[in-house]
Amino acid sequence: MARFSLRQLEALVAVADTKNFNRAADYMYLSSSTISNLIAELEDRLGFPVFDRTTRKVSLTVAGREFLAYAVSVLQQMKVAEAAAIVLKEDNVRIVRVAAPQVVAATLLPEIIAAYRVTHPDVRVHIVDSSVISLSDQIVNGTADIAIGPEQQVNQGISVRPLFESRWILWCHPEHPMSTQSEVSWSELRPHDICAPGSDHEQSFANILNTLEPSARFQVSEIVDSVTTALGLVSQNIALAITPEFVNQLGLHKHLLQLPLVQPTQSRRYVLYSQSDLWVSDPVQGFADFIEQFVAAKKLS
């Protein structure tokens, strides 16, 4: 594995930003020769040049441009780690990291954190944005302590605790032809443009589609990463959107209409992921228990 230092990555970013070794040296309070040596060492460890150099211009190579994004990400994460260390040192705050997909991170999780903070002000809960399929990976690789999201197959050593089930609903614009209906069957979706948030949603519909006659099966016309993007399309009457019901605060805020999806009525199970074979800290265990209590009291659907 290539071993490179944070100083080398900082030099890479400085030269890329300033497009000049001398200006990068001034920015980092180093000599030009030191900057040159840092870049040379980095290139030696990577095995490819990151800059094309001429007497007049310095520019990133194709590989250098690709690697720069990773270098920036590493440095940003280091800043987050440094900030966390300062908080832990000065305030004696305990940290819990919770991975969640956007649909949970934007709706349910902030509400849980706010309620928990009332009785546990010494525990700081950080949200780790994640795709649905990467939730258990976030715990395995140490990025998160626990995770909340739709039920998925998990890695070995991950335990799954059921939280709630939320039925699928349809969002439509008040002027859409379906707005006058009290409910919508899945087969009625066939002639319409359907948007689903999350790359795993199409797979989630597979069991539902298999219950329909082939002539009645619909296709998702657009898959987007964010539920807010999907609801944005609905707000302009461009498409219909399918989401779990528990995110209804996002759609109602945009004055959209929500309709139950029936024939069949289906729901999606949301669970809590955690380590099953490792000791967890008291703050992590305490917050995990609180999540279960909060969801049970809220009676989510």
Short mmCIF file of C-alpha atoms in Angstrom, two decimals:
data_model
loop_
_atom_site.label_atom_id
_atom_site.label_comp_id
_atom_site.label_asym_id
_atom_site.label_seq_id
_atom_site.Cartn_x
_atom_site.Cartn_y
_atom_site.Cartn_z
CA MET A 1 0.00 0.00 0.00
CA ALA A 2 1.23 3.49 -0.86
CA ARG A 3 2.05 5.45 2.29
CA PHE A 4 1.73 9.20 2.07
CA SER A 5 1.52 11.92 4.68
CA LEU A 6 -1.09 14.56 5.35
CA ARG A 7 1.58 17.17 4.63
CA GLN A 8 1.99 15.74 1.14
CA LEU A 9 -1.75 15.87 0.57
CA GLU A 10 -1.86 19.46 1.82
CA ALA A 11 0.91 20.36 -0.63
CA LEU A 12 -1.04 18.72 -3.45
CA VAL A 13 -4.17 20.72 -2.66
CA ALA A 14 -2.22 23.97 -2.23
CA VAL A 15 -0.46 23.63 -5.60
CA ALA A 16 -3.70 22.59 -7.31
CA ASP A 17 -5.48 25.65 -5.89
CA THR A 18 -2.74 28.19 -6.62
CA LYS A 19 -1.38 26.54 -9.81
CA ASN A 20 2.04 27.69 -8.69
CA PHE A 21 4.66 26.11 -6.43
CA ASN A 22 5.88 29.46 -5.07
CA ARG A 23 2.39 30.65 -4.13
CA ALA A 24 1.64 27.26 -2.59
CA ALA A 25 4.83 27.57 -0.53
CA ASP A 26 3.79 31.02 0.69
CA TYR A 27 0.35 29.68 1.60
CA MET A 28 1.84 26.83 3.64
CA TYR A 29 4.69 28.95 5.09
CA LEU A 30 7.25 26.61 3.53
CA SER A 31 10.04 27.02 1.02
CA SER A 32 9.46 26.25 -2.66
CA SER A 33 11.99 23.43 -2.48
CA THR A 34 10.09 21.84 0.41
CA ILE A 35 6.84 21.96 -1.58
CA SER A 36 8.62 20.40 -4.57
CA ASN A 37 10.03 17.64 -2.38
CA LEU A 38 6.61 16.92 -0.85
CA ILE A 39 5.03 16.59 -4.30
CA ALA A 40 7.92 14.45 -5.56
CA GLU A 41 7.60 12.14 -2.54
CA LEU A 42 3.85 11.88 -3.07
CA GLU A 43 4.27 11.02 -6.75
CA ASP A 44 6.91 8.43 -5.87
CA ARG A 45 4.55 6.74 -3.43
CA LEU A 46 1.57 6.91 -5.76
CA GLY A 47 3.49 5.68 -8.77
CA PHE A 48 2.16 8.34 -11.14
CA PRO A 49 2.66 12.10 -11.66
CA VAL A 50 0.01 14.40 -10.25
CA PHE A 51 1.18 17.55 -12.05
CA ASP A 52 2.37 18.47 -15.53
CA ARG A 53 5.06 21.12 -15.10
CA THR A 54 6.33 23.65 -17.62
CA THR A 55 8.31 26.83 -17.13
CA ARG A 56 5.09 28.82 -17.37
CA LYS A 57 2.34 26.62 -16.01
CA VAL A 58 1.53 23.88 -13.50
CA SER A 59 -1.56 21.76 -14.17
CA LEU A 60 -3.00 18.55 -12.83
CA THR A 61 -2.61 15.36 -14.80
CA VAL A 62 -5.73 13.29 -15.47
CA ALA A 63 -4.74 10.90 -12.66
CA GLY A 64 -3.83 13.84 -10.44
CA ARG A 65 -7.24 15.40 -10.93
CA GLU A 66 -8.93 12.14 -9.94
CA PHE A 67 -6.70 11.68 -6.89
CA LEU A 68 -7.19 15.29 -5.79
CA ALA A 69 -10.82 14.61 -4.87
CA TYR A 70 -9.74 11.85 -2.50
CA ALA A 71 -7.02 14.04 -1.00
CA VAL A 72 -9.53 16.82 -0.32
CA SER A 73 -11.89 14.31 1.29
CA VAL A 74 -9.15 12.97 3.57
CA LEU A 75 -8.19 16.47 4.70
CA GLN A 76 -11.81 17.38 5.36
CA GLN A 77 -12.24 14.26 7.48
CA MET A 78 -9.11 15.16 9.40
CA LYS A 79 -10.60 18.56 10.20
CA VAL A 80 -13.74 16.84 11.48
CA ALA A 81 -11.60 14.52 13.61
CA GLU A 82 -9.61 17.43 15.00
CA ALA A 83 -12.80 19.31 15.87
CA ALA A 84 -14.19 16.22 17.59
CA ALA A 85 -10.97 15.80 19.57
CA ILE A 86 -11.18 19.40 20.79
CA VAL A 87 -14.78 18.90 21.89
CA LEU A 88 -13.91 15.68 23.70
CA LYS A 89 -10.94 17.29 25.41
CA GLU A 90 -12.55 20.54 26.47
CA ASP A 91 -16.18 19.59 27.07
CA ASN A 92 -15.90 15.94 28.04
CA VAL A 93 -18.64 15.19 25.51
CA ARG A 94 -19.33 11.59 24.54
CA ILE A 95 -20.00 10.91 20.85
CA VAL A 96 -22.36 8.47 19.14
CA ARG A 97 -22.19 8.12 15.35
CA VAL A 98 -25.36 7.00 13.59
CA ALA A 99 -25.41 6.05 9.91
CA ALA A 100 -28.68 6.68 8.06
CA PRO A 101 -29.92 7.11 4.49
CA GLN A 102 -31.14 10.53 3.48
CA VAL A 103 -34.82 9.75 3.96
CA VAL A 104 -34.20 8.87 7.64
CA ALA A 105 -31.52 11.50 8.25
CA ALA A 106 -33.81 14.28 7.02
CA THR A 107 -36.93 13.29 8.95
CA LEU A 108 -36.91 10.84 11.84
CA LEU A 109 -33.34 10.96 13.13
CA PRO A 110 -33.13 14.71 13.95
CA GLU A 111 -36.34 14.37 15.96
CA ILE A 112 -34.87 11.47 17.93
CA ILE A 113 -31.61 13.35 18.56
CA ALA A 114 -33.44 16.45 19.81
CA ALA A 115 -35.51 14.38 22.25
CA TYR A 116 -32.45 12.49 23.49
CA ARG A 117 -30.44 15.68 24.04
CA VAL A 118 -33.01 16.92 26.58
CA THR A 119 -32.00 14.22 29.08
CA HIS A 120 -28.47 13.50 27.82
CA PRO A 121 -26.81 16.87 27.07
CA ASP A 122 -23.36 15.32 27.52
CA VAL A 123 -23.83 12.97 24.53
CA ARG A 124 -23.28 14.37 21.06
CA VAL A 125 -24.93 12.38 18.26
CA HIS A 126 -23.40 12.72 14.78
CA ILE A 127 -25.28 11.67 11.63
CA VAL A 128 -23.22 9.72 9.07
CA ASP A 129 -24.84 10.03 5.64
CA SER A 130 -24.98 6.64 3.95
CA SER A 131 -26.64 4.76 1.14
CA VAL A 132 -29.05 2.02 2.17
CA ILE A 133 -26.80 -0.76 0.92
CA SER A 134 -23.80 0.59 2.87
CA LEU A 135 -25.38 0.87 6.33
CA SER A 136 -23.81 -2.26 7.82
CA ASP A 137 -20.52 -1.47 6.06
CA GLN A 138 -20.38 1.84 7.94
CA ILE A 139 -20.42 -0.08 11.22
CA VAL A 140 -17.91 -2.71 10.10
CA ASN A 141 -15.37 -0.14 8.90
CA GLY A 142 -15.76 1.96 12.04
CA THR A 143 -17.38 5.00 10.43
CA ALA A 144 -20.53 4.58 12.53
CA ASP A 145 -21.46 2.94 15.83
CA ILE A 146 -25.04 2.07 14.88
CA ALA A 147 -27.29 2.58 11.86
CA ILE A 148 -30.98 3.06 11.09
CA GLY A 149 -32.53 2.14 7.77
CA PRO A 150 -34.56 -0.30 5.69
CA GLU A 151 -33.95 -3.97 6.39
CA GLN A 152 -31.16 -5.38 4.22
CA GLN A 153 -28.85 -8.36 4.20
CA VAL A 154 -25.99 -7.60 6.59
CA ASN A 155 -22.36 -8.46 7.09
CA GLN A 156 -21.33 -11.10 9.59
CA GLY A 157 -21.16 -9.68 13.12
CA ILE A 158 -24.01 -7.20 12.61
CA SER A 159 -27.22 -7.60 14.59
CA VAL A 160 -30.59 -6.31 13.41
CA ARG A 161 -33.35 -5.05 15.72
CA PRO A 162 -36.79 -4.28 14.18
CA LEU A 163 -37.99 -0.71 14.74
CA PHE A 164 -41.13 -0.07 12.70
CA GLU A 165 -42.87 -0.70 9.39
CA SER A 166 -44.03 2.12 7.14
CA ARG A 167 -46.46 1.55 4.30
CA TRP A 168 -45.78 2.79 0.80
CA ILE A 169 -47.70 5.89 -0.25
CA LEU A 170 -48.02 7.90 -3.44
CA TRP A 171 -47.41 11.65 -3.67
CA CYS A 172 -49.12 13.72 -6.34
CA HIS A 173 -49.62 17.36 -7.24
CA PRO A 174 -53.04 18.85 -6.32
CA GLU A 175 -53.72 19.32 -10.06
CA HIS A 176 -52.76 15.78 -11.04
CA PRO A 177 -55.66 13.61 -12.34
CA MET A 178 -55.18 11.22 -9.41
CA SER A 179 -55.65 13.99 -6.83
CA THR A 180 -59.39 13.29 -6.60
CA GLN A 181 -58.87 9.65 -5.57
CA SER A 182 -58.88 8.44 -1.98
CA GLU A 183 -56.42 5.62 -2.76
CA VAL A 184 -54.46 4.26 -5.70
CA SER A 185 -53.83 0.68 -6.75
CA TRP A 186 -50.34 -0.26 -7.93
CA SER A 187 -51.70 -1.24 -11.34
CA GLU A 188 -53.06 2.29 -11.88
CA LEU A 189 -49.49 3.61 -11.91
CA ARG A 190 -48.64 2.01 -15.25
CA PRO A 191 -49.41 4.99 -17.57
CA HIS A 192 -47.75 7.59 -15.33
CA ASP A 193 -44.21 8.86 -14.77
CA ILE A 194 -43.05 7.48 -11.43
CA CYS A 195 -40.09 8.78 -9.44
CA ALA A 196 -38.52 6.82 -6.58
CA PRO A 197 -35.85 8.09 -4.18
CA GLY A 198 -32.97 5.71 -3.53
CA SER A 199 -31.36 3.20 -5.86
CA ASP A 200 -32.75 0.30 -3.81
CA HIS A 201 -36.41 1.30 -4.17
CA GLU A 202 -36.88 -0.38 -7.54
CA GLN A 203 -35.69 -3.63 -6.00
CA SER A 204 -38.08 -3.07 -3.09
CA PHE A 205 -41.00 -2.97 -5.52
CA ALA A 206 -40.05 -6.33 -7.06
CA ASN A 207 -42.24 -8.43 -4.76
CA ILE A 208 -45.17 -6.08 -5.31
CA LEU A 209 -44.80 -6.15 -9.09
CA ASN A 210 -44.70 -9.94 -9.07
CA THR A 211 -48.20 -9.99 -7.57
CA LEU A 212 -49.58 -8.01 -10.53
CA GLU A 213 -50.56 -9.25 -13.94
CA PRO A 214 -47.80 -8.51 -16.50
CA SER A 215 -50.09 -6.07 -18.30
CA ALA A 216 -50.59 -4.10 -15.06
CA ARG A 217 -46.96 -3.83 -13.98
CA PHE A 218 -45.46 -0.36 -13.96
CA GLN A 219 -41.87 0.79 -14.24
CA VAL A 220 -40.07 3.48 -12.28
CA SER A 221 -39.24 6.13 -14.86
CA GLU A 222 -36.71 7.97 -12.71
CA ILE A 223 -34.63 7.09 -9.66
CA VAL A 224 -33.05 9.94 -7.67
CA ASP A 225 -30.81 9.92 -4.61
CA SER A 226 -32.87 12.25 -2.44
CA VAL A 227 -36.50 12.12 -1.33
CA THR A 228 -36.55 15.92 -1.46
CA THR A 229 -35.59 15.74 -5.15
CA ALA A 230 -38.43 13.30 -5.83
CA LEU A 231 -40.93 15.51 -4.02
CA GLY A 232 -39.57 18.52 -5.89
CA LEU A 233 -40.53 16.84 -9.17
CA VAL A 234 -44.00 16.17 -7.77
CA SER A 235 -44.35 19.81 -6.69
CA GLN A 236 -43.93 20.82 -10.35
CA ASN A 237 -46.38 18.12 -11.50
CA ILE A 238 -43.64 16.39 -13.47
CA ALA A 239 -44.02 12.97 -11.87
CA LEU A 240 -45.60 10.96 -9.10
CA ALA A 241 -43.39 9.79 -6.24
CA ILE A 242 -43.46 6.70 -4.04
CA THR A 243 -42.08 6.93 -0.50
CA PRO A 244 -42.59 5.36 2.92
CA GLU A 245 -45.39 7.10 4.83
CA PHE A 246 -43.24 8.23 7.78
CA VAL A 247 -41.61 10.95 5.63
CA ASN A 248 -44.98 12.67 5.15
CA GLN A 249 -43.82 15.89 6.85
CA LEU A 250 -41.59 16.60 3.84
CA GLY A 251 -44.40 16.25 1.31
CA LEU A 252 -47.07 18.00 3.33
CA HIS A 253 -44.72 20.95 3.75
CA LYS A 254 -44.82 21.32 -0.05
CA HIS A 255 -48.65 21.08 0.00
CA LEU A 256 -48.61 17.80 -1.91
CA LEU A 257 -51.26 15.13 -1.64
CA GLN A 258 -50.50 11.68 -0.23
CA LEU A 259 -52.55 8.66 -1.28
CA PRO A 260 -52.38 5.12 0.13
CA LEU A 261 -51.13 2.51 -2.32
CA VAL A 262 -53.37 -0.57 -2.25
CA GLN A 263 -54.03 -3.88 -3.97
CA PRO A 264 -51.82 -4.92 -2.33
CA THR A 265 -51.09 -2.70 0.67
CA GLN A 266 -47.37 -3.08 1.33
CA SER A 267 -44.96 -1.67 3.88
CA ARG A 268 -41.23 -1.39 4.35
CA ARG A 269 -39.49 -2.51 7.53
CA TYR A 270 -36.95 -0.23 9.19
CA VAL A 271 -34.40 -1.65 11.60
CA LEU A 272 -31.55 -0.73 13.91
CA TYR A 273 -28.13 -2.12 12.97
CA SER A 274 -25.38 -2.60 15.55
CA GLN A 275 -22.32 -4.71 16.32
CA SER A 276 -23.28 -8.14 17.63
CA ASP A 277 -19.85 -9.43 18.60
CA LEU A 278 -18.12 -6.36 20.05
CA TRP A 279 -18.50 -4.38 23.24
CA VAL A 280 -20.22 -1.03 22.71
CA SER A 281 -19.87 2.03 24.92
CA ASP A 282 -22.57 3.09 27.34
CA PRO A 283 -23.54 6.16 25.24
CA VAL A 284 -23.99 3.99 22.14
CA GLN A 285 -26.06 1.41 23.99
CA GLY A 286 -28.07 4.13 25.71
CA PHE A 287 -28.91 5.91 22.46
CA ALA A 288 -29.78 2.62 20.72
CA ASP A 289 -32.21 1.78 23.52
CA PHE A 290 -33.68 5.28 23.35
CA ILE A 291 -34.31 4.91 19.59
CA GLU A 292 -36.41 1.80 20.22
CA GLN A 293 -38.38 3.52 23.00
CA PHE A 294 -38.93 6.68 20.91
CA VAL A 295 -40.17 4.78 17.87
CA ALA A 296 -42.47 2.59 19.98
CA ALA A 297 -43.99 5.65 21.66
CA LYS A 298 -44.42 7.49 18.37
CA LYS A 299 -46.21 4.50 16.77
CA LEU A 300 -44.77 5.15 13.33
CA SER A 301 -46.51 3.76 10.28
#
